[in-house]
Amino acid sequence: MELKRLRAGRLRGIGYDEQARILRIELDNGELLEYERITLEMWRRFSESTAPWSYYCDNIQDELTPRRIAGNAPAGKKKNPLDALFS
């Protein structure tokens, strides 16, 4: 899945697989998240939003549970030991 690059809040990339209905989000810390059951309409509204970070926080992050994709943290960046408690 190709990611559309952007700098909006903590978002650095967004991508959508229409056939699988999966949304992929790349955050500024290198974390990749996938959300399932994303409709084409939701993707269009998100990707065309003038405030994608706000749309993400209000309509995706607060409403759906992501799947974290392992192994995508930037090299040399230390993991916070508390992250495991909240994932």
PDB file of N, CA and C in Angstrom:
ATOM      1  N   MET A   1       0.850  -1.174   0.000  1.00  0.00           N
ATOM      2  CA  MET A   1       0.000   0.000   0.000  1.00  0.00           C
ATOM      3  C   MET A   1       0.896   1.237   0.000  1.00  0.00           C
ATOM      4  N   GLU A   2       0.645   2.116  -0.922  1.00  0.00           N
ATOM      5  CA  GLU A   2       1.410   3.359  -1.004  1.00  0.00           C
ATOM      6  C   GLU A   2       0.797   4.393  -0.068  1.00  0.00           C
ATOM      7  N   LEU A   3       1.667   5.092   0.665  1.00  0.00           N
ATOM      8  CA  LEU A   3       1.197   6.098   1.595  1.00  0.00           C
ATOM      9  C   LEU A   3       1.292   7.489   0.978  1.00  0.00           C
ATOM     10  N   LYS A   4       0.255   8.254   1.166  1.00  0.00           N
ATOM     11  CA  LYS A   4       0.246   9.664   0.778  1.00  0.00           C
ATOM     12  C   LYS A   4       0.963  10.413   1.900  1.00  0.00           C
ATOM     13  N   ARG A   5       2.023  11.129   1.574  1.00  0.00           N
ATOM     14  CA  ARG A   5       2.811  11.854   2.566  1.00  0.00           C
ATOM     15  C   ARG A   5       2.138  13.162   2.936  1.00  0.00           C
ATOM     16  N   LEU A   6       2.148  13.466   4.223  1.00  0.00           N
ATOM     17  CA  LEU A   6       1.614  14.731   4.690  1.00  0.00           C
ATOM     18  C   LEU A   6       2.209  15.076   6.050  1.00  0.00           C
ATOM     19  N   ARG A   7       2.067  16.309   6.431  1.00  0.00           N
ATOM     20  CA  ARG A   7       2.496  16.786   7.749  1.00  0.00           C
ATOM     21  C   ARG A   7       1.298  17.510   8.350  1.00  0.00           C
ATOM     22  N   ALA A   8       0.564  16.768   9.169  1.00  0.00           N
ATOM     23  CA  ALA A   8      -0.639  17.328   9.785  1.00  0.00           C
ATOM     24  C   ALA A   8      -0.737  16.749  11.189  1.00  0.00           C
ATOM     25  N   GLY A   9      -0.536  17.581  12.197  1.00  0.00           N
ATOM     26  CA  GLY A   9      -0.496  17.060  13.553  1.00  0.00           C
ATOM     27  C   GLY A   9       0.614  16.040  13.653  1.00  0.00           C
ATOM     28  N   ARG A  10       0.295  14.844  14.114  1.00  0.00           N
ATOM     29  CA  ARG A  10       1.281  13.762  14.205  1.00  0.00           C
ATOM     30  C   ARG A  10       1.277  12.862  12.975  1.00  0.00           C
ATOM     31  N   LEU A  11       0.412  13.125  12.008  1.00  0.00           N
ATOM     32  CA  LEU A  11       0.329  12.302  10.797  1.00  0.00           C
ATOM     33  C   LEU A  11       1.478  12.599   9.852  1.00  0.00           C
ATOM     34  N   ARG A  12       2.089  11.535   9.337  1.00  0.00           N
ATOM     35  CA  ARG A  12       3.144  11.678   8.335  1.00  0.00           C
ATOM     36  C   ARG A  12       2.825  10.936   7.046  1.00  0.00           C
ATOM     37  N   GLY A  13       1.870  10.020   7.116  1.00  0.00           N
ATOM     38  CA  GLY A  13       1.469   9.295   5.919  1.00  0.00           C
ATOM     39  C   GLY A  13       0.146   8.588   6.150  1.00  0.00           C
ATOM     40  N   ILE A  14      -0.655   8.500   5.073  1.00  0.00           N
ATOM     41  CA  ILE A  14      -1.923   7.791   5.127  1.00  0.00           C
ATOM     42  C   ILE A  14      -2.086   7.003   3.837  1.00  0.00           C
ATOM     43  N   GLY A  15      -2.672   5.833   3.944  1.00  0.00           N
ATOM     44  CA  GLY A  15      -2.911   5.020   2.762  1.00  0.00           C
ATOM     45  C   GLY A  15      -4.156   4.175   2.947  1.00  0.00           C
ATOM     46  N   TYR A  16      -4.720   3.736   1.825  1.00  0.00           N
ATOM     47  CA  TYR A  16      -5.972   2.987   1.876  1.00  0.00           C
ATOM     48  C   TYR A  16      -5.952   1.878   0.849  1.00  0.00           C
ATOM     49  N   ASP A  17      -6.353   0.683   1.279  1.00  0.00           N
ATOM     50  CA  ASP A  17      -6.541  -0.451   0.384  1.00  0.00           C
ATOM     51  C   ASP A  17      -8.050  -0.633   0.238  1.00  0.00           C
ATOM     52  N   GLU A  18      -8.568  -0.208  -0.894  1.00  0.00           N
ATOM     53  CA  GLU A  18     -10.016  -0.221  -1.111  1.00  0.00           C
ATOM     54  C   GLU A  18     -10.586  -1.633  -1.079  1.00  0.00           C
ATOM     55  N   GLN A  19      -9.893  -2.580  -1.677  1.00  0.00           N
ATOM     56  CA  GLN A  19     -10.397  -3.947  -1.733  1.00  0.00           C
ATOM     57  C   GLN A  19     -10.469  -4.582  -0.337  1.00  0.00           C
ATOM     58  N   ALA A  20      -9.426  -4.376   0.478  1.00  0.00           N
ATOM     59  CA  ALA A  20      -9.392  -4.945   1.828  1.00  0.00           C
ATOM     60  C   ALA A  20     -10.067  -4.046   2.852  1.00  0.00           C
ATOM     61  N   ARG A  21     -10.358  -2.794   2.455  1.00  0.00           N
ATOM     62  CA  ARG A  21     -10.967  -1.786   3.338  1.00  0.00           C
ATOM     63  C   ARG A  21     -10.111  -1.530   4.572  1.00  0.00           C
ATOM     64  N   ILE A  22      -8.804  -1.374   4.325  1.00  0.00           N
ATOM     65  CA  ILE A  22      -7.842  -1.132   5.403  1.00  0.00           C
ATOM     66  C   ILE A  22      -7.216   0.243   5.224  1.00  0.00           C
ATOM     67  N   LEU A  23      -7.176   0.981   6.311  1.00  0.00           N
ATOM     68  CA  LEU A  23      -6.534   2.291   6.369  1.00  0.00           C
ATOM     69  C   LEU A  23      -5.227   2.134   7.124  1.00  0.00           C
ATOM     70  N   ARG A  24      -4.151   2.654   6.569  1.00  0.00           N
ATOM     71  CA  ARG A  24      -2.848   2.635   7.240  1.00  0.00           C
ATOM     72  C   ARG A  24      -2.450   4.063   7.557  1.00  0.00           C
ATOM     73  N   ILE A  25      -1.992   4.262   8.788  1.00  0.00           N
ATOM     74  CA  ILE A  25      -1.585   5.569   9.297  1.00  0.00           C
ATOM     75  C   ILE A  25      -0.129   5.486   9.728  1.00  0.00           C
ATOM     76  N   GLU A  26       0.686   6.448   9.315  1.00  0.00           N
ATOM     77  CA  GLU A  26       2.054   6.571   9.820  1.00  0.00           C
ATOM     78  C   GLU A  26       2.110   7.831  10.674  1.00  0.00           C
ATOM     79  N   LEU A  27       2.584   7.657  11.916  1.00  0.00           N
ATOM     80  CA  LEU A  27       2.697   8.781  12.838  1.00  0.00           C
ATOM     81  C   LEU A  27       4.115   9.333  12.838  1.00  0.00           C
ATOM     82  N   ASP A  28       4.283  10.500  13.434  1.00  0.00           N
ATOM     83  CA  ASP A  28       5.584  11.171  13.429  1.00  0.00           C
ATOM     84  C   ASP A  28       6.677  10.411  14.171  1.00  0.00           C
ATOM     85  N   ASN A  29       6.327   9.449  15.015  1.00  0.00           N
ATOM     86  CA  ASN A  29       7.328   8.641  15.718  1.00  0.00           C
ATOM     87  C   ASN A  29       7.683   7.369  14.949  1.00  0.00           C
ATOM     88  N   GLY A  30       7.151   7.226  13.738  1.00  0.00           N
ATOM     89  CA  GLY A  30       7.434   6.074  12.901  1.00  0.00           C
ATOM     90  C   GLY A  30       6.473   4.919  13.091  1.00  0.00           C
ATOM     91  N   GLU A  31       5.562   5.034  14.028  1.00  0.00           N
ATOM     92  CA  GLU A  31       4.593   3.975  14.295  1.00  0.00           C
ATOM     93  C   GLU A  31       3.604   3.869  13.136  1.00  0.00           C
ATOM     94  N   LEU A  32       3.316   2.625  12.741  1.00  0.00           N
ATOM     95  CA  LEU A  32       2.329   2.354  11.706  1.00  0.00           C
ATOM     96  C   LEU A  32       1.137   1.665  12.342  1.00  0.00           C
ATOM     97  N   LEU A  33      -0.040   2.167  12.038  1.00  0.00           N
ATOM     98  CA  LEU A  33      -1.283   1.612  12.556  1.00  0.00           C
ATOM     99  C   LEU A  33      -2.186   1.261  11.389  1.00  0.00           C
ATOM    100  N   GLU A  34      -2.947   0.169  11.524  1.00  0.00           N
ATOM    101  CA  GLU A  34      -3.928  -0.206  10.516  1.00  0.00           C
ATOM    102  C   GLU A  34      -5.298  -0.283  11.152  1.00  0.00           C
ATOM    103  N   TYR A  35      -6.275   0.210  10.418  1.00  0.00           N
ATOM    104  CA  TYR A  35      -7.668   0.163  10.841  1.00  0.00           C
ATOM    105  C   TYR A  35      -8.443  -0.609   9.794  1.00  0.00           C
ATOM    106  N   GLU A  36      -9.272  -1.537  10.233  1.00  0.00           N
ATOM    107  CA  GLU A  36     -10.072  -2.357   9.332  1.00  0.00           C
ATOM    108  C   GLU A  36     -11.484  -1.799   9.194  1.00  0.00           C
ATOM    109  N   ARG A  37     -12.173  -2.266   8.155  1.00  0.00           N
ATOM    110  CA  ARG A  37     -13.573  -1.905   7.888  1.00  0.00           C
ATOM    111  C   ARG A  37     -13.760  -0.400   7.668  1.00  0.00           C
ATOM    112  N   ILE A  38     -12.820   0.199   6.954  1.00  0.00           N
ATOM    113  CA  ILE A  38     -12.916   1.622   6.607  1.00  0.00           C
ATOM    114  C   ILE A  38     -13.608   1.719   5.248  1.00  0.00           C
ATOM    115  N   THR A  39     -14.699   2.440   5.210  1.00  0.00           N
ATOM    116  CA  THR A  39     -15.429   2.578   3.948  1.00  0.00           C
ATOM    117  C   THR A  39     -14.704   3.549   3.021  1.00  0.00           C
ATOM    118  N   LEU A  40     -15.009   3.438   1.752  1.00  0.00           N
ATOM    119  CA  LEU A  40     -14.427   4.349   0.765  1.00  0.00           C
ATOM    120  C   LEU A  40     -14.825   5.790   1.079  1.00  0.00           C
ATOM    121  N   GLU A  41     -16.048   5.997   1.516  1.00  0.00           N
ATOM    122  CA  GLU A  41     -16.510   7.346   1.859  1.00  0.00           C
ATOM    123  C   GLU A  41     -15.705   7.915   3.029  1.00  0.00           C
ATOM    124  N   MET A  42     -15.445   7.087   4.040  1.00  0.00           N
ATOM    125  CA  MET A  42     -14.648   7.553   5.179  1.00  0.00           C
ATOM    126  C   MET A  42     -13.234   7.917   4.714  1.00  0.00           C
ATOM    127  N   TRP A  43     -12.638   7.087   3.858  1.00  0.00           N
ATOM    128  CA  TRP A  43     -11.303   7.380   3.320  1.00  0.00           C
ATOM    129  C   TRP A  43     -11.316   8.696   2.546  1.00  0.00           C
ATOM    130  N   ARG A  44     -12.305   8.890   1.703  1.00  0.00           N
ATOM    131  CA  ARG A  44     -12.374  10.134   0.921  1.00  0.00           C
ATOM    132  C   ARG A  44     -12.466  11.355   1.823  1.00  0.00           C
ATOM    133  N   ARG A  45     -13.335  11.284   2.815  1.00  0.00           N
ATOM    134  CA  ARG A  45     -13.478  12.422   3.731  1.00  0.00           C
ATOM    135  C   ARG A  45     -12.170  12.698   4.473  1.00  0.00           C
ATOM    136  N   PHE A  46     -11.513  11.645   4.919  1.00  0.00           N
ATOM    137  CA  PHE A  46     -10.254  11.779   5.643  1.00  0.00           C
ATOM    138  C   PHE A  46      -9.152  12.326   4.745  1.00  0.00           C
ATOM    139  N   SER A  47      -8.955  11.698   3.598  1.00  0.00           N
ATOM    140  CA  SER A  47      -7.841  12.074   2.716  1.00  0.00           C
ATOM    141  C   SER A  47      -8.020  13.443   2.071  1.00  0.00           C
ATOM    142  N   GLU A  48      -9.244  13.902   1.954  1.00  0.00           N
ATOM    143  CA  GLU A  48      -9.515  15.206   1.345  1.00  0.00           C
ATOM    144  C   GLU A  48      -9.780  16.298   2.384  1.00  0.00           C
ATOM    145  N   SER A  49      -9.710  15.952   3.648  1.00  0.00           N
ATOM    146  CA  SER A  49      -9.993  16.912   4.712  1.00  0.00           C
ATOM    147  C   SER A  49      -8.952  18.036   4.740  1.00  0.00           C
ATOM    148  N   THR A  50      -9.403  19.229   5.056  1.00  0.00           N
ATOM    149  CA  THR A  50      -8.476  20.350   5.228  1.00  0.00           C
ATOM    150  C   THR A  50      -7.808  20.292   6.597  1.00  0.00           C
ATOM    151  N   ALA A  51      -8.309  19.435   7.479  1.00  0.00           N
ATOM    152  CA  ALA A  51      -7.737  19.237   8.818  1.00  0.00           C
ATOM    153  C   ALA A  51      -7.677  17.738   9.107  1.00  0.00           C
ATOM    154  N   PRO A  52      -6.771  17.005   8.422  1.00  0.00           N
ATOM    155  CA  PRO A  52      -6.760  15.547   8.556  1.00  0.00           C
ATOM    156  C   PRO A  52      -6.458  15.051   9.970  1.00  0.00           C
ATOM    157  N   TRP A  53      -5.622  15.758  10.722  1.00  0.00           N
ATOM    158  CA  TRP A  53      -5.332  15.317  12.091  1.00  0.00           C
ATOM    159  C   TRP A  53      -6.600  15.378  12.944  1.00  0.00           C
ATOM    160  N   SER A  54      -7.360  16.446  12.812  1.00  0.00           N
ATOM    161  CA  SER A  54      -8.617  16.571  13.564  1.00  0.00           C
ATOM    162  C   SER A  54      -9.614  15.501  13.131  1.00  0.00           C
ATOM    163  N   TYR A  55      -9.716  15.262  11.829  1.00  0.00           N
ATOM    164  CA  TYR A  55     -10.624  14.225  11.339  1.00  0.00           C
ATOM    165  C   TYR A  55     -10.212  12.875  11.910  1.00  0.00           C
ATOM    166  N   TYR A  56      -8.916  12.590  11.873  1.00  0.00           N
ATOM    167  CA  TYR A  56      -8.410  11.325  12.408  1.00  0.00           C
ATOM    168  C   TYR A  56      -8.756  11.183  13.891  1.00  0.00           C
ATOM    169  N   CYS A  57      -8.474  12.189  14.684  1.00  0.00           N
ATOM    170  CA  CYS A  57      -8.737  12.133  16.133  1.00  0.00           C
ATOM    171  C   CYS A  57     -10.224  11.952  16.421  1.00  0.00           C
ATOM    172  N   ASP A  58     -11.067  12.679  15.722  1.00  0.00           N
ATOM    173  CA  ASP A  58     -12.506  12.667  16.005  1.00  0.00           C
ATOM    174  C   ASP A  58     -13.248  11.457  15.448  1.00  0.00           C
ATOM    175  N   ASN A  59     -12.839  10.979  14.269  1.00  0.00           N
ATOM    176  CA  ASN A  59     -13.622   9.963  13.574  1.00  0.00           C
ATOM    177  C   ASN A  59     -12.978   8.591  13.470  1.00  0.00           C
ATOM    178  N   ILE A  60     -11.691   8.505  13.702  1.00  0.00           N
ATOM    179  CA  ILE A  60     -11.011   7.225  13.545  1.00  0.00           C
ATOM    180  C   ILE A  60     -10.385   6.796  14.870  1.00  0.00           C
ATOM    181  N   GLN A  61      -9.470   7.582  15.376  1.00  0.00           N
ATOM    182  CA  GLN A  61      -8.745   7.224  16.594  1.00  0.00           C
ATOM    183  C   GLN A  61      -9.686   7.001  17.776  1.00  0.00           C
ATOM    184  N   ASP A  62     -10.664   7.861  17.953  1.00  0.00           N
ATOM    185  CA  ASP A  62     -11.573   7.753  19.090  1.00  0.00           C
ATOM    186  C   ASP A  62     -12.666   6.705  18.892  1.00  0.00           C
ATOM    187  N   GLU A  63     -12.860   6.249  17.659  1.00  0.00           N
ATOM    188  CA  GLU A  63     -13.972   5.337  17.366  1.00  0.00           C
ATOM    189  C   GLU A  63     -13.555   3.901  17.059  1.00  0.00           C
ATOM    190  N   LEU A  64     -12.337   3.700  16.561  1.00  0.00           N
ATOM    191  CA  LEU A  64     -11.912   2.378  16.096  1.00  0.00           C
ATOM    192  C   LEU A  64     -10.634   1.930  16.796  1.00  0.00           C
ATOM    193  N   THR A  65     -10.442   0.628  16.864  1.00  0.00           N
ATOM    194  CA  THR A  65      -9.238   0.066  17.481  1.00  0.00           C
ATOM    195  C   THR A  65      -8.241  -0.299  16.383  1.00  0.00           C
ATOM    196  N   PRO A  66      -7.016   0.231  16.467  1.00  0.00           N
ATOM    197  CA  PRO A  66      -6.022  -0.072  15.432  1.00  0.00           C
ATOM    198  C   PRO A  66      -5.291  -1.374  15.706  1.00  0.00           C
ATOM    199  N   ARG A  67      -4.632  -1.845  14.669  1.00  0.00           N
ATOM    200  CA  ARG A  67      -3.681  -2.946  14.800  1.00  0.00           C
ATOM    201  C   ARG A  67      -2.313  -2.333  14.580  1.00  0.00           C
ATOM    202  N   ARG A  68      -1.447  -2.476  15.562  1.00  0.00           N
ATOM    203  CA  ARG A  68      -0.088  -1.941  15.416  1.00  0.00           C
ATOM    204  C   ARG A  68       0.727  -2.885  14.547  1.00  0.00           C
ATOM    205  N   ILE A  69       1.471  -2.308  13.624  1.00  0.00           N
ATOM    206  CA  ILE A  69       2.338  -3.089  12.751  1.00  0.00           C
ATOM    207  C   ILE A  69       3.733  -3.041  13.357  1.00  0.00           C
ATOM    208  N   ALA A  70       4.251  -4.182  13.746  1.00  0.00           N
ATOM    209  CA  ALA A  70       5.542  -4.266  14.446  1.00  0.00           C
ATOM    210  C   ALA A  70       6.713  -3.963  13.523  1.00  0.00           C
ATOM    211  N   GLY A  71       7.803  -3.510  14.153  1.00  0.00           N
ATOM    212  CA  GLY A  71       9.061  -3.339  13.429  1.00  0.00           C
ATOM    213  C   GLY A  71       9.159  -2.093  12.583  1.00  0.00           C
ATOM    214  N   ASN A  72       8.344  -1.094  12.849  1.00  0.00           N
ATOM    215  CA  ASN A  72       8.381   0.091  12.017  1.00  0.00           C
ATOM    216  C   ASN A  72       8.800   1.350  12.758  1.00  0.00           C
ATOM    217  N   ALA A  73       9.331   1.202  13.958  1.00  0.00           N
ATOM    218  CA  ALA A  73       9.848   2.376  14.671  1.00  0.00           C
ATOM    219  C   ALA A  73      11.160   2.787  14.026  1.00  0.00           C
ATOM    220  N   PRO A  74      11.465   4.070  13.950  1.00  0.00           N
ATOM    221  CA  PRO A  74      12.698   4.517  13.334  1.00  0.00           C
ATOM    222  C   PRO A  74      13.924   3.974  14.058  1.00  0.00           C
ATOM    223  N   ALA A  75      14.948   3.666  13.298  1.00  0.00           N
ATOM    224  CA  ALA A  75      16.189   3.164  13.884  1.00  0.00           C
ATOM    225  C   ALA A  75      16.793   4.197  14.816  1.00  0.00           C
ATOM    226  N   GLY A  76      17.323   3.726  15.938  1.00  0.00           N
ATOM    227  CA  GLY A  76      17.987   4.615  16.878  1.00  0.00           C
ATOM    228  C   GLY A  76      17.056   5.321  17.839  1.00  0.00           C
ATOM    229  N   LYS A  77      15.790   5.179  17.656  1.00  0.00           N
ATOM    230  CA  LYS A  77      14.827   5.827  18.542  1.00  0.00           C
ATOM    231  C   LYS A  77      14.468   4.855  19.659  1.00  0.00           C
ATOM    232  N   LYS A  78      14.609   5.283  20.907  1.00  0.00           N
ATOM    233  CA  LYS A  78      14.332   4.422  22.039  1.00  0.00           C
ATOM    234  C   LYS A  78      12.832   4.279  22.237  1.00  0.00           C
ATOM    235  N   LYS A  79      12.429   3.048  22.588  1.00  0.00           N
ATOM    236  CA  LYS A  79      11.034   2.809  22.908  1.00  0.00           C
ATOM    237  C   LYS A  79      10.773   3.227  24.343  1.00  0.00           C
ATOM    238  N   ASN A  80       9.645   3.766  24.580  1.00  0.00           N
ATOM    239  CA  ASN A  80       9.240   4.119  25.933  1.00  0.00           C
ATOM    240  C   ASN A  80       8.777   2.836  26.624  1.00  0.00           C
ATOM    241  N   PRO A  81       9.362   2.483  27.777  1.00  0.00           N
ATOM    242  CA  PRO A  81       8.978   1.241  28.449  1.00  0.00           C
ATOM    243  C   PRO A  81       7.511   1.233  28.888  1.00  0.00           C
ATOM    244  N   LEU A  82       6.884   2.380  28.985  1.00  0.00           N
ATOM    245  CA  LEU A  82       5.483   2.435  29.390  1.00  0.00           C
ATOM    246  C   LEU A  82       4.530   2.108  28.239  1.00  0.00           C
ATOM    247  N   ASP A  83       5.037   2.143  26.996  1.00  0.00           N
ATOM    248  CA  ASP A  83       4.190   1.855  25.842  1.00  0.00           C
ATOM    249  C   ASP A  83       3.518   0.500  25.956  1.00  0.00           C
ATOM    250  N   ALA A  84       4.228  -0.501  26.458  1.00  0.00           N
ATOM    251  CA  ALA A  84       3.689  -1.855  26.563  1.00  0.00           C
ATOM    252  C   ALA A  84       2.475  -1.903  27.499  1.00  0.00           C
ATOM    253  N   LEU A  85       2.428  -1.013  28.451  1.00  0.00           N
ATOM    254  CA  LEU A  85       1.305  -0.993  29.383  1.00  0.00           C
ATOM    255  C   LEU A  85       0.010  -0.514  28.744  1.00  0.00           C
ATOM    256  N   PHE A  86       0.118   0.265  27.681  1.00  0.00           N
ATOM    257  CA  PHE A  86      -1.048   0.887  27.084  1.00  0.00           C
ATOM    258  C   PHE A  86      -1.385   0.370  25.702  1.00  0.00           C
ATOM    259  N   SER A  87      -0.770  -0.707  25.277  1.00  0.00           N
ATOM    260  CA  SER A  87      -1.078  -1.235  23.942  1.00  0.00           C
ATOM    261  C   SER A  87      -1.909  -2.478  24.007  1.00  0.00           C
TER     262      SER A  87
END
